[in-house]
PDB file of C-alpha atoms in Angstrom:
ATOM      1  CA  UNK A  44      83.306  35.058  53.831  1.00  0.00           C
ATOM      2  CA  UNK A  45      81.126  33.841  56.691  1.00  0.00           C
ATOM      3  CA  UNK A  46      77.377  33.444  56.593  1.00  0.00           C
ATOM      4  CA  UNK A  47      74.823  35.383  58.654  1.00  0.00           C
ATOM      5  CA  UNK A  48      74.257  32.244  60.762  1.00  0.00           C
ATOM      6  CA  UNK A  49      77.980  31.955  61.466  1.00  0.00           C
ATOM      7  CA  UNK A  50      78.146  35.670  62.349  1.00  0.00           C
ATOM      8  CA  UNK A  51      75.290  35.167  64.831  1.00  0.00           C
ATOM      9  CA  UNK A  52      77.258  32.329  66.470  1.00  0.00           C
ATOM     10  CA  UNK A  53      80.386  34.509  66.657  1.00  0.00           C
ATOM     11  CA  UNK A  54      78.467  37.387  68.235  1.00  0.00           C
ATOM     12  CA  UNK A  55      76.766  35.110  70.759  1.00  0.00           C
ATOM     13  CA  UNK A  56      80.118  33.652  71.877  1.00  0.00           C
ATOM     14  CA  UNK A  57      81.760  37.004  72.574  1.00  0.00           C
ATOM     15  CA  UNK A  58      83.351  36.713  76.036  1.00  0.00           C
ATOM     16  CA  UNK A  59      82.033  40.137  77.112  1.00  0.00           C
ATOM     17  CA  UNK A  60      78.436  41.233  76.619  1.00  0.00           C
ATOM     18  CA  UNK A  61      77.807  43.689  73.798  1.00  0.00           C
ATOM     19  CA  UNK A  62      74.617  45.727  73.846  1.00  0.00           C
ATOM     20  CA  UNK A  63      73.103  47.855  71.134  1.00  0.00           C
ATOM     21  CA  UNK A  64      71.230  50.612  72.979  1.00  0.00           C
ATOM     22  CA  UNK A  65      69.101  53.441  71.625  1.00  0.00           C
ATOM     23  CA  UNK A  66      69.364  57.075  72.700  1.00  0.00           C
ATOM     24  CA  UNK A  67      66.302  56.557  74.922  1.00  0.00           C
ATOM     25  CA  UNK A  68      67.927  53.527  76.589  1.00  0.00           C
ATOM     26  CA  UNK A  69      66.085  50.746  74.778  1.00  0.00           C
ATOM     27  CA  UNK A  70      67.925  47.430  74.408  1.00  0.00           C
ATOM     28  CA  UNK A  71      67.926  46.744  70.659  1.00  0.00           C
ATOM     29  CA  UNK A  72      70.183  43.662  70.730  1.00  0.00           C
ATOM     30  CA  UNK A  73      72.379  41.749  73.173  1.00  0.00           C
ATOM     31  CA  UNK A  74      75.339  39.527  72.237  1.00  0.00           C
ATOM     32  CA  UNK A  75      77.767  37.397  74.253  1.00  0.00           C
ATOM     33  CA  UNK A  76      78.694  37.554  77.947  1.00  0.00           C
ATOM     34  CA  UNK A  77      76.994  34.332  79.004  1.00  0.00           C
ATOM     35  CA  UNK A  78      79.305  33.334  81.894  1.00  0.00           C
ATOM     36  CA  UNK A  79      77.318  33.845  85.154  1.00  0.00           C
ATOM     37  CA  UNK A  80      80.582  34.058  87.144  1.00  0.00           C
ATOM     38  CA  UNK A  81      81.349  37.375  85.480  1.00  0.00           C
ATOM     39  CA  UNK A  82      78.044  38.791  84.261  1.00  0.00           C
ATOM     40  CA  UNK A  83      74.422  39.207  85.295  1.00  0.00           C
ATOM     41  CA  UNK A  84      72.082  37.390  82.941  1.00  0.00           C
ATOM     42  CA  UNK A  85      71.076  39.464  79.935  1.00  0.00           C
ATOM     43  CA  UNK A  86      68.273  37.128  78.847  1.00  0.00           C
ATOM     44  CA  UNK A  87      65.068  39.002  78.163  1.00  0.00           C
ATOM     45  CA  UNK A  88      66.624  42.470  77.913  1.00  0.00           C
ATOM     46  CA  UNK A  89      65.811  43.104  74.241  1.00  0.00           C
ATOM     47  CA  UNK A  90      62.861  45.466  73.998  1.00  0.00           C
ATOM     48  CA  UNK A  91      63.199  46.709  77.586  1.00  0.00           C
ATOM     49  CA  UNK A  92      64.590  50.092  78.569  1.00  0.00           C
ATOM     50  CA  UNK A  93      67.406  50.763  81.015  1.00  0.00           C
ATOM     51  CA  UNK A  94      64.862  52.553  83.221  1.00  0.00           C
ATOM     52  CA  UNK A  95      62.877  49.289  83.421  1.00  0.00           C
ATOM     53  CA  UNK A  96      65.882  47.374  84.675  1.00  0.00           C
ATOM     54  CA  UNK A  97      68.008  49.497  87.008  1.00  0.00           C
ATOM     55  CA  UNK A  98      67.133  51.988  89.717  1.00  0.00           C
ATOM     56  CA  UNK A  99      66.612  55.604  88.663  1.00  0.00           C
ATOM     57  CA  UNK A 100      69.946  57.152  89.643  1.00  0.00           C
ATOM     58  CA  UNK A 101      71.925  54.415  87.896  1.00  0.00           C
ATOM     59  CA  UNK A 102      69.608  54.533  84.852  1.00  0.00           C
ATOM     60  CA  UNK A 103      70.162  58.293  84.561  1.00  0.00           C
ATOM     61  CA  UNK A 104      73.924  57.704  84.610  1.00  0.00           C
ATOM     62  CA  UNK A 105      73.684  55.099  81.818  1.00  0.00           C
ATOM     63  CA  UNK A 106      71.513  57.404  79.696  1.00  0.00           C
ATOM     64  CA  UNK A 107      73.989  60.245  80.247  1.00  0.00           C
ATOM     65  CA  UNK A 108      76.850  58.043  78.992  1.00  0.00           C
ATOM     66  CA  UNK A 109      74.849  57.060  75.906  1.00  0.00           C
ATOM     67  CA  UNK A 110      74.167  60.739  75.198  1.00  0.00           C
ATOM     68  CA  UNK A 111      77.856  61.627  75.634  1.00  0.00           C
ATOM     69  CA  UNK A 112      78.934  58.880  73.228  1.00  0.00           C
ATOM     70  CA  UNK A 113      76.335  59.927  70.651  1.00  0.00           C
ATOM     71  CA  UNK A 114      77.220  63.615  70.875  1.00  0.00           C
ATOM     72  CA  UNK A 115      80.995  63.167  70.791  1.00  0.00           C
ATOM     73  CA  UNK A 116      81.187  60.402  68.201  1.00  0.00           C
ATOM     74  CA  UNK A 117      84.283  59.239  70.090  1.00  0.00           C
ATOM     75  CA  UNK A 118      84.872  56.011  71.981  1.00  0.00           C
ATOM     76  CA  UNK A 119      83.836  56.609  75.591  1.00  0.00           C
ATOM     77  CA  UNK A 120      85.369  54.424  78.320  1.00  0.00           C
ATOM     78  CA  UNK A 121      83.751  54.429  81.783  1.00  0.00           C
ATOM     79  CA  UNK A 122      84.051  52.268  84.894  1.00  0.00           C
ATOM     80  CA  UNK A 123      80.931  51.481  86.896  1.00  0.00           C
ATOM     81  CA  UNK A 124      79.507  49.139  89.512  1.00  0.00           C
ATOM     82  CA  UNK A 125      76.400  46.974  89.286  1.00  0.00           C
ATOM     83  CA  UNK A 126      74.954  44.851  92.047  1.00  0.00           C
ATOM     84  CA  UNK A 127      71.722  42.990  92.655  1.00  0.00           C
ATOM     85  CA  UNK A 128      70.280  46.017  94.522  1.00  0.00           C
ATOM     86  CA  UNK A 129      70.640  48.140  91.367  1.00  0.00           C
ATOM     87  CA  UNK A 130      68.503  45.746  89.342  1.00  0.00           C
ATOM     88  CA  UNK A 131      64.730  46.224  89.526  1.00  0.00           C
ATOM     89  CA  UNK A 132      63.419  43.083  87.839  1.00  0.00           C
ATOM     90  CA  UNK A 133      63.562  39.537  89.182  1.00  0.00           C
ATOM     91  CA  UNK A 134      64.094  37.852  85.819  1.00  0.00           C
ATOM     92  CA  UNK A 135      67.604  39.336  85.687  1.00  0.00           C
ATOM     93  CA  UNK A 136      69.718  37.068  87.835  1.00  0.00           C
ATOM     94  CA  UNK A 137      73.337  36.092  88.107  1.00  0.00           C
ATOM     95  CA  UNK A 138      75.970  37.346  90.507  1.00  0.00           C
ATOM     96  CA  UNK A 139      74.520  38.511  93.844  1.00  0.00           C
ATOM     97  CA  UNK A 140      77.588  40.577  94.773  1.00  0.00           C
ATOM     98  CA  UNK A 141      78.842  43.810  93.293  1.00  0.00           C
ATOM     99  CA  UNK A 142      80.473  43.573  89.911  1.00  0.00           C
ATOM    100  CA  UNK A 143      82.675  46.282  88.405  1.00  0.00           C
ATOM    101  CA  UNK A 144      82.702  46.908  84.683  1.00  0.00           C
ATOM    102  CA  UNK A 145      84.582  48.894  82.118  1.00  0.00           C
ATOM    103  CA  UNK A 146      82.083  50.066  79.557  1.00  0.00           C
ATOM    104  CA  UNK A 147      83.276  50.923  76.064  1.00  0.00           C
ATOM    105  CA  UNK A 148      80.599  52.955  74.362  1.00  0.00           C
ATOM    106  CA  UNK A 149      80.719  53.870  70.679  1.00  0.00           C
ATOM    107  CA  UNK A 150      78.154  55.577  68.452  1.00  0.00           C
ATOM    108  CA  UNK A 151      76.960  53.473  65.543  1.00  0.00           C
ATOM    109  CA  UNK A 152      76.405  55.163  62.197  1.00  0.00           C
ATOM    110  CA  UNK A 153      72.857  53.961  61.632  1.00  0.00           C
ATOM    111  CA  UNK A 154      69.422  54.458  63.170  1.00  0.00           C
ATOM    112  CA  UNK A 155      67.072  51.846  64.598  1.00  0.00           C
ATOM    113  CA  UNK A 156      63.390  52.798  64.502  1.00  0.00           C
ATOM    114  CA  UNK A 157      64.478  56.361  63.772  1.00  0.00           C
ATOM    115  CA  UNK A 158      66.688  56.559  66.870  1.00  0.00           C
ATOM    116  CA  UNK A 159      70.475  56.891  67.179  1.00  0.00           C
ATOM    117  CA  UNK A 160      72.183  53.858  68.732  1.00  0.00           C
ATOM    118  CA  UNK A 161      75.414  52.949  70.488  1.00  0.00           C
ATOM    119  CA  UNK A 162      77.385  49.759  70.926  1.00  0.00           C
ATOM    120  CA  UNK A 163      78.143  49.234  74.635  1.00  0.00           C
ATOM    121  CA  UNK A 164      80.671  46.501  75.452  1.00  0.00           C
ATOM    122  CA  UNK A 165      80.874  45.715  79.178  1.00  0.00           C
ATOM    123  CA  UNK A 166      84.061  44.029  80.434  1.00  0.00           C
ATOM    124  CA  UNK A 167      84.090  42.664  83.964  1.00  0.00           C
ATOM    125  CA  UNK A 168      86.974  44.314  85.855  1.00  0.00           C
ATOM    126  CA  UNK A 169      85.922  43.208  89.364  1.00  0.00           C
ATOM    127  CA  UNK A 170      89.159  41.362  90.104  1.00  0.00           C
ATOM    128  CA  UNK A 171      91.294  44.299  88.981  1.00  0.00           C
ATOM    129  CA  UNK A 172      89.122  46.686  91.004  1.00  0.00           C
ATOM    130  CA  UNK A 173      89.604  44.585  94.162  1.00  0.00           C
ATOM    131  CA  UNK A 174      93.378  44.578  93.632  1.00  0.00           C
ATOM    132  CA  UNK A 175      93.387  48.363  93.155  1.00  0.00           C
ATOM    133  CA  UNK A 176      91.532  48.800  96.463  1.00  0.00           C
ATOM    134  CA  UNK A 177      94.031  46.543  98.256  1.00  0.00           C
ATOM    135  CA  UNK A 178      96.966  48.402  96.704  1.00  0.00           C
ATOM    136  CA  UNK A 179      95.470  51.782  97.645  1.00  0.00           C
ATOM    137  CA  UNK A 180      94.934  50.566 101.225  1.00  0.00           C
ATOM    138  CA  UNK A 181      98.522  49.335 101.443  1.00  0.00           C
ATOM    139  CA  UNK A 182      99.888  52.611 100.072  1.00  0.00           C
ATOM    140  CA  UNK A 183      97.719  54.774 102.379  1.00  0.00           C
ATOM    141  CA  UNK A 184      98.318  53.049 105.720  1.00  0.00           C
ATOM    142  CA  UNK A 185     101.245  52.550 108.054  1.00  0.00           C
ATOM    143  CA  UNK A 186     102.108  48.850 108.285  1.00  0.00           C
ATOM    144  CA  UNK A 187     102.900  49.004 111.999  1.00  0.00           C
ATOM    145  CA  UNK A 188      99.914  50.972 113.311  1.00  0.00           C
ATOM    146  CA  UNK A 189      97.372  50.522 110.521  1.00  0.00           C
ATOM    147  CA  UNK A 190      96.701  54.271 110.628  1.00  0.00           C
ATOM    148  CA  UNK A 191      96.543  56.473 107.564  1.00  0.00           C
ATOM    149  CA  UNK A 192      99.919  57.865 106.505  1.00  0.00           C
ATOM    150  CA  UNK A 193     101.111  61.258 105.309  1.00  0.00           C
ATOM    151  CA  UNK A 194     100.370  60.482 101.642  1.00  0.00           C
ATOM    152  CA  UNK A 195      96.699  59.908 102.475  1.00  0.00           C
ATOM    153  CA  UNK A 196      96.621  63.089 104.584  1.00  0.00           C
ATOM    154  CA  UNK A 197      98.085  65.196 101.776  1.00  0.00           C
ATOM    155  CA  UNK A 198      95.647  63.796  99.208  1.00  0.00           C
ATOM    156  CA  UNK A 199      92.629  64.299 101.491  1.00  0.00           C
ATOM    157  CA  UNK A 200      93.731  67.827 102.393  1.00  0.00           C
ATOM    158  CA  UNK A 201      93.980  68.708  98.707  1.00  0.00           C
ATOM    159  CA  UNK A 202      90.476  67.300  98.061  1.00  0.00           C
ATOM    160  CA  UNK A 203      88.962  69.178 101.000  1.00  0.00           C
ATOM    161  CA  UNK A 204      90.691  72.396 100.006  1.00  0.00           C
ATOM    162  CA  UNK A 205      89.383  72.020  96.455  1.00  0.00           C
ATOM    163  CA  UNK A 206      85.840  71.472  97.804  1.00  0.00           C
ATOM    164  CA  UNK A 207      86.235  74.520 100.039  1.00  0.00           C
ATOM    165  CA  UNK A 208      87.359  76.734  97.166  1.00  0.00           C
ATOM    166  CA  UNK A 209      84.778  75.453  94.712  1.00  0.00           C
ATOM    167  CA  UNK A 210      81.682  75.024  96.900  1.00  0.00           C
ATOM    168  CA  UNK A 211      82.597  76.957 100.087  1.00  0.00           C
ATOM    169  CA  UNK A 212      82.325  73.724 102.089  1.00  0.00           C
ATOM    170  CA  UNK A 213      83.866  74.399 105.494  1.00  0.00           C
ATOM    171  CA  UNK A 214      86.562  72.038 106.750  1.00  0.00           C
ATOM    172  CA  UNK A 215      88.606  71.730 109.944  1.00  0.00           C
ATOM    173  CA  UNK A 216      91.986  70.222 110.631  1.00  0.00           C
ATOM    174  CA  UNK A 217      92.761  68.640 113.973  1.00  0.00           C
ATOM    175  CA  UNK A 218      96.307  67.401 114.559  1.00  0.00           C
ATOM    176  CA  UNK A 219      97.699  65.340 117.433  1.00  0.00           C
ATOM    177  CA  UNK A 220     101.369  64.852 118.229  1.00  0.00           C
ATOM    178  CA  UNK A 221     101.505  61.185 119.178  1.00  0.00           C
ATOM    179  CA  UNK A 222     105.261  61.049 119.817  1.00  0.00           C
ATOM    180  CA  UNK A 223     104.689  61.460 123.556  1.00  0.00           C
ATOM    181  CA  UNK A 224     102.503  58.358 123.635  1.00  0.00           C
ATOM    182  CA  UNK A 225     105.484  56.154 122.773  1.00  0.00           C
ATOM    183  CA  UNK A 226     107.195  56.721 126.152  1.00  0.00           C
TER     184      UNK A 226
END
């Protein structure tokens, strides 16, 4: 059996940051994720609220995810982006470019200061995200012309049609026959 001191060392050396967050978005504890190449600094977060740290729209999204995890009791997995523009306080530094994360959010079966809490583990998936964008670009464009291909057209048409049916958003289709330009 390991001691409490050894457990603290284990938690602090976790490769990905693990946050214990309250229902109201208060940082109760932060463990691991110290590599500045992959993560923004989490020093000084304990005691602050998400709304103190990130801009309002992003903070609302985080609070919504916490609420979903608490209500469902199930593991919630979400992908999200964070960049230096999202962060409101100067003491949080680290990567100045956008970072993409996979958040794994799980309700914990205890209260802290009378409030329900979740464990939020944030894994940096920026490299995978970049590769997915490149793959999507390659699959959606013609190699010779660099123009979007039929697959992209069909997907976009389906999305626009869905928006039209759901929200009555008008859409137009304009088609050109470019075969005659080859002569």
